[in-house]
JSON list of C-alpha atoms in Angstrom, two decimals:
[
{"chain": "D", "resi": 309, "resn": "MET", "atom": "CA", "xyz": [179.12, 127.27, 398.40]},
{"chain": "D", "resi": 310, "resn": "ASN", "atom": "CA", "xyz": [178.33, 130.86, 397.40]},
{"chain": "D", "resi": 311, "resn": "GLU", "atom": "CA", "xyz": [177.05, 133.22, 400.04]},
{"chain": "D", "resi": 312, "resn": "ILE", "atom": "CA", "xyz": [173.84, 135.07, 399.22]},
{"chain": "D", "resi": 313, "resn": "LYS", "atom": "CA", "xyz": [174.56, 138.73, 398.53]},
{"chain": "D", "resi": 314, "resn": "PHE", "atom": "CA", "xyz": [172.05, 141.24, 399.87]},
{"chain": "D", "resi": 315, "resn": "HIS", "atom": "CA", "xyz": [171.69, 144.72, 398.36]},
{"chain": "D", "resi": 316, "resn": "LYS", "atom": "CA", "xyz": [170.42, 147.86, 400.08]},
{"chain": "D", "resi": 317, "resn": "VAL", "atom": "CA", "xyz": [167.06, 148.95, 398.72]},
{"chain": "D", "resi": 318, "resn": "CYS", "atom": "CA", "xyz": [165.64, 151.65, 401.00]},
{"chain": "D", "resi": 319, "resn": "ARG", "atom": "CA", "xyz": [164.98, 152.59, 404.61]},
{"chain": "D", "resi": 320, "resn": "ILE", "atom": "CA", "xyz": [162.01, 151.12, 406.47]},
{"chain": "D", "resi": 321, "resn": "ASN", "atom": "CA", "xyz": [160.47, 154.57, 406.96]},
{"chain": "D", "resi": 322, "resn": "GLU", "atom": "CA", "xyz": [160.38, 155.05, 403.17]},
{"chain": "D", "resi": 323, "resn": "LEU", "atom": "CA", "xyz": [157.68, 152.36, 402.89]},
{"chain": "D", "resi": 324, "resn": "ARG", "atom": "CA", "xyz": [154.07, 153.13, 403.67]},
{"chain": "D", "resi": 325, "resn": "GLU", "atom": "CA", "xyz": [151.78, 150.54, 405.17]},
{"chain": "D", "resi": 326, "resn": "ASN", "atom": "CA", "xyz": [149.87, 148.56, 402.48]},
{"chain": "D", "resi": 327, "resn": "GLU", "atom": "CA", "xyz": [151.59, 150.33, 399.59]},
{"chain": "D", "resi": 328, "resn": "GLY", "atom": "CA", "xyz": [154.21, 148.96, 397.24]},
{"chain": "D", "resi": 329, "resn": "ARG", "atom": "CA", "xyz": [157.35, 150.45, 395.78]},
{"chain": "D", "resi": 330, "resn": "ARG", "atom": "CA", "xyz": [159.28, 149.39, 392.70]},
{"chain": "D", "resi": 331, "resn": "PHE", "atom": "CA", "xyz": [163.04, 148.91, 392.74]},
{"chain": "D", "resi": 332, "resn": "ILE", "atom": "CA", "xyz": [165.65, 147.53, 390.37]},
{"chain": "D", "resi": 333, "resn": "VAL", "atom": "CA", "xyz": [168.46, 145.76, 392.20]},
{"chain": "D", "resi": 334, "resn": "PRO", "atom": "CA", "xyz": [171.58, 143.86, 391.15]},
{"chain": "D", "resi": 335, "resn": "ALA", "atom": "CA", "xyz": [171.08, 140.10, 391.01]},
{"chain": "D", "resi": 336, "resn": "SER", "atom": "CA", "xyz": [172.39, 138.32, 394.11]},
{"chain": "D", "resi": 337, "resn": "ASP", "atom": "CA", "xyz": [173.74, 135.37, 392.13]},
{"chain": "D", "resi": 338, "resn": "GLY", "atom": "CA", "xyz": [176.85, 137.14, 390.85]},
{"chain": "D", "resi": 339, "resn": "SER", "atom": "CA", "xyz": [175.51, 137.65, 387.32]},
{"chain": "D", "resi": 340, "resn": "ASP", "atom": "CA", "xyz": [175.41, 141.07, 385.68]},
{"chain": "D", "resi": 341, "resn": "ASP", "atom": "CA", "xyz": [171.60, 140.94, 385.63]},
{"chain": "D", "resi": 342, "resn": "GLU", "atom": "CA", "xyz": [169.28, 143.33, 387.38]},
{"chain": "D", "resi": 343, "resn": "VAL", "atom": "CA", "xyz": [166.02, 142.25, 389.00]},
{"chain": "D", "resi": 344, "resn": "GLU", "atom": "CA", "xyz": [162.83, 144.29, 389.18]},
{"chain": "D", "resi": 345, "resn": "ILE", "atom": "CA", "xyz": [161.21, 143.86, 392.58]},
{"chain": "D", "resi": 346, "resn": "ALA", "atom": "CA", "xyz": [158.09, 145.06, 394.36]},
{"chain": "D", "resi": 347, "resn": "LEU", "atom": "CA", "xyz": [158.59, 145.87, 398.03]},
{"chain": "D", "resi": 348, "resn": "PHE", "atom": "CA", "xyz": [155.64, 146.01, 400.43]},
{"chain": "D", "resi": 349, "resn": "LYS", "atom": "CA", "xyz": [155.02, 146.70, 404.10]},
{"chain": "D", "resi": 350, "resn": "ALA", "atom": "CA", "xyz": [151.86, 145.02, 405.37]},
{"chain": "D", "resi": 351, "resn": "GLU", "atom": "CA", "xyz": [150.90, 144.58, 409.02]},
{"chain": "D", "resi": 352, "resn": "GLY", "atom": "CA", "xyz": [154.40, 145.74, 409.95]},
{"chain": "D", "resi": 353, "resn": "GLU", "atom": "CA", "xyz": [156.16, 143.03, 407.90]},
{"chain": "D", "resi": 354, "resn": "ILE", "atom": "CA", "xyz": [158.32, 143.66, 404.83]},
{"chain": "D", "resi": 355, "resn": "TYR", "atom": "CA", "xyz": [157.91, 141.55, 401.68]},
{"chain": "D", "resi": 356, "resn": "ALA", "atom": "CA", "xyz": [159.95, 141.46, 398.46]},
{"chain": "D", "resi": 357, "resn": "LEU", "atom": "CA", "xyz": [158.44, 139.87, 395.35]},
{"chain": "D", "resi": 358, "resn": "SER", "atom": "CA", "xyz": [159.02, 139.89, 391.62]},
{"chain": "D", "resi": 359, "resn": "ASN", "atom": "CA", "xyz": [157.41, 142.95, 390.10]},
{"chain": "D", "resi": 360, "resn": "ILE", "atom": "CA", "xyz": [156.52, 141.07, 386.89]},
{"chain": "D", "resi": 361, "resn": "CYS", "atom": "CA", "xyz": [153.02, 139.53, 386.79]},
{"chain": "D", "resi": 362, "resn": "PRO", "atom": "CA", "xyz": [153.09, 136.15, 385.00]},
{"chain": "D", "resi": 363, "resn": "HIS", "atom": "CA", "xyz": [149.64, 136.71, 383.49]},
{"chain": "D", "resi": 364, "resn": "GLN", "atom": "CA", "xyz": [150.27, 139.52, 381.01]},
{"chain": "D", "resi": 365, "resn": "HIS", "atom": "CA", "xyz": [153.93, 140.13, 381.93]},
{"chain": "D", "resi": 366, "resn": "THR", "atom": "CA", "xyz": [153.19, 143.58, 383.28]},
{"chain": "D", "resi": 367, "resn": "ALA", "atom": "CA", "xyz": [155.65, 145.27, 385.64]},
{"chain": "D", "resi": 368, "resn": "LEU", "atom": "CA", "xyz": [152.91, 146.62, 387.89]},
{"chain": "D", "resi": 369, "resn": "ILE", "atom": "CA", "xyz": [152.82, 144.43, 390.99]},
{"chain": "D", "resi": 370, "resn": "TYR", "atom": "CA", "xyz": [154.20, 147.30, 393.11]},
{"chain": "D", "resi": 371, "resn": "ASP", "atom": "CA", "xyz": [151.09, 149.30, 392.20]},
{"chain": "D", "resi": 372, "resn": "GLY", "atom": "CA", "xyz": [148.70, 146.58, 393.41]},
{"chain": "D", "resi": 373, "resn": "PHE", "atom": "CA", "xyz": [146.61, 146.78, 396.54]},
{"chain": "D", "resi": 374, "resn": "ILE", "atom": "CA", "xyz": [146.84, 144.58, 399.62]},
{"chain": "D", "resi": 375, "resn": "GLU", "atom": "CA", "xyz": [143.90, 142.34, 400.49]},
{"chain": "D", "resi": 376, "resn": "ASP", "atom": "CA", "xyz": [143.82, 139.38, 402.91]},
{"chain": "D", "resi": 377, "resn": "GLY", "atom": "CA", "xyz": [147.61, 138.95, 402.94]},
{"chain": "D", "resi": 378, "resn": "CYS", "atom": "CA", "xyz": [147.82, 139.11, 399.16]},
{"chain": "D", "resi": 379, "resn": "VAL", "atom": "CA", "xyz": [148.81, 141.72, 396.62]},
{"chain": "D", "resi": 380, "resn": "VAL", "atom": "CA", "xyz": [146.28, 142.12, 393.82]},
{"chain": "D", "resi": 381, "resn": "CYS", "atom": "CA", "xyz": [147.75, 142.94, 390.40]},
{"chain": "D", "resi": 382, "resn": "PRO", "atom": "CA", "xyz": [146.20, 146.18, 389.14]},
{"chain": "D", "resi": 383, "resn": "ALA", "atom": "CA", "xyz": [146.24, 145.02, 385.51]},
{"chain": "D", "resi": 384, "resn": "HIS", "atom": "CA", "xyz": [143.87, 142.03, 385.70]},
{"chain": "D", "resi": 385, "resn": "GLY", "atom": "CA", "xyz": [143.17, 141.31, 389.35]},
{"chain": "D", "resi": 386, "resn": "TRP", "atom": "CA", "xyz": [145.34, 138.24, 389.89]},
{"chain": "D", "resi": 387, "resn": "LYS", "atom": "CA", "xyz": [146.17, 137.72, 393.60]},
{"chain": "D", "resi": 388, "resn": "PHE", "atom": "CA", "xyz": [149.52, 136.65, 395.00]},
{"chain": "D", "resi": 389, "resn": "ASP", "atom": "CA", "xyz": [150.31, 135.72, 398.60]},
{"chain": "D", "resi": 390, "resn": "LEU", "atom": "CA", "xyz": [152.85, 138.17, 400.04]},
{"chain": "D", "resi": 391, "resn": "LYS", "atom": "CA", "xyz": [154.71, 135.42, 401.92]},
{"chain": "D", "resi": 392, "resn": "THR", "atom": "CA", "xyz": [154.87, 132.70, 399.24]},
{"chain": "D", "resi": 393, "resn": "GLY", "atom": "CA", "xyz": [154.14, 134.46, 395.95]},
{"chain": "D", "resi": 394, "resn": "ASN", "atom": "CA", "xyz": [151.60, 131.74, 395.20]},
{"chain": "D", "resi": 395, "resn": "GLN", "atom": "CA", "xyz": [148.09, 132.37, 393.99]},
{"chain": "D", "resi": 396, "resn": "PRO", "atom": "CA", "xyz": [145.26, 131.49, 396.42]},
{"chain": "D", "resi": 397, "resn": "THR", "atom": "CA", "xyz": [144.57, 128.45, 394.22]},
{"chain": "D", "resi": 398, "resn": "GLY", "atom": "CA", "xyz": [148.04, 127.17, 395.18]},
{"chain": "D", "resi": 399, "resn": "ARG", "atom": "CA", "xyz": [149.51, 127.77, 391.74]},
{"chain": "D", "resi": 400, "resn": "LYS", "atom": "CA", "xyz": [152.96, 129.31, 391.60]},
{"chain": "D", "resi": 401, "resn": "GLY", "atom": "CA", "xyz": [152.90, 132.96, 390.81]},
{"chain": "D", "resi": 402, "resn": "LEU", "atom": "CA", "xyz": [155.65, 135.38, 391.79]},
{"chain": "D", "resi": 403, "resn": "ASP", "atom": "CA", "xyz": [159.17, 134.78, 393.02]},
{"chain": "D", "resi": 404, "resn": "VAL", "atom": "CA", "xyz": [159.72, 135.96, 396.58]},
{"chain": "D", "resi": 405, "resn": "TYR", "atom": "CA", "xyz": [163.09, 137.18, 397.77]},
{"chain": "D", "resi": 406, "resn": "PRO", "atom": "CA", "xyz": [164.75, 137.03, 401.18]},
{"chain": "D", "resi": 407, "resn": "ILE", "atom": "CA", "xyz": [165.15, 140.29, 403.04]},
{"chain": "D", "resi": 408, "resn": "LYS", "atom": "CA", "xyz": [167.06, 141.41, 406.09]},
{"chain": "D", "resi": 409, "resn": "ILE", "atom": "CA", "xyz": [167.06, 144.63, 408.04]},
{"chain": "D", "resi": 410, "resn": "GLU", "atom": "CA", "xyz": [170.30, 146.31, 409.08]},
{"chain": "D", "resi": 411, "resn": "LYS", "atom": "CA", "xyz": [170.13, 149.62, 410.96]},
{"chain": "D", "resi": 412, "resn": "ASP", "atom": "CA", "xyz": [166.76, 150.55, 409.45]},
{"chain": "D", "resi": 413, "resn": "GLU", "atom": "CA", "xyz": [167.96, 149.64, 405.93]},
{"chain": "D", "resi": 414, "resn": "ILE", "atom": "CA", "xyz": [166.01, 147.03, 403.97]},
{"chain": "D", "resi": 415, "resn": "MET", "atom": "CA", "xyz": [168.31, 144.65, 402.13]},
{"chain": "D", "resi": 416, "resn": "VAL", "atom": "CA", "xyz": [167.12, 142.20, 399.46]},
{"chain": "D", "resi": 417, "resn": "ALA", "atom": "CA", "xyz": [168.75, 139.17, 397.81]},
{"chain": "D", "resi": 418, "resn": "ALA", "atom": "CA", "xyz": [167.02, 138.85, 394.43]},
{"chain": "D", "resi": 419, "resn": "HIS", "atom": "CA", "xyz": [168.13, 136.09, 392.08]},
{"chain": "D", "resi": 420, "resn": "SER", "atom": "CA", "xyz": [168.11, 136.67, 388.35]},
{"chain": "D", "resi": 421, "resn": "LYS", "atom": "CA", "xyz": [165.47, 134.96, 386.26]},
{"chain": "D", "resi": 422, "resn": "LYS", "atom": "CA", "xyz": [165.16, 134.48, 382.54]},
{"chain": "D", "resi": 423, "resn": "PHE", "atom": "CA", "xyz": [161.67, 134.90, 381.15]},
{"chain": "D", "resi": 424, "resn": "TYR", "atom": "CA", "xyz": [160.64, 132.83, 378.13]},
{"chain": "D", "resi": 425, "resn": "TRP", "atom": "CA", "xyz": [157.45, 134.41, 376.94]}
]
């Protein structure tokens, strides 16, 4: 079984409460792919999600605003739960990625994903 590989993204103090940041990280699955993620700090918790909105395929999730535990895409207003990536309707929305904190460093394991749109 392959161990999940985490990659350093930034320090905790580089994130502002209720604001997102965009990062491109190596895929954790051993492929040569890179993954575009949106990293958020909300109510003291850190969340890592795909930065690509499935609606119009815009890479703007990091620029969304936080409302009721969701990030709202700035392009068209779609909402995604920070913990699950799902839309409030229950429909799947964004991939979420595991994180861990080591000595104030945020580490993310983001799997590669092929888009077919």
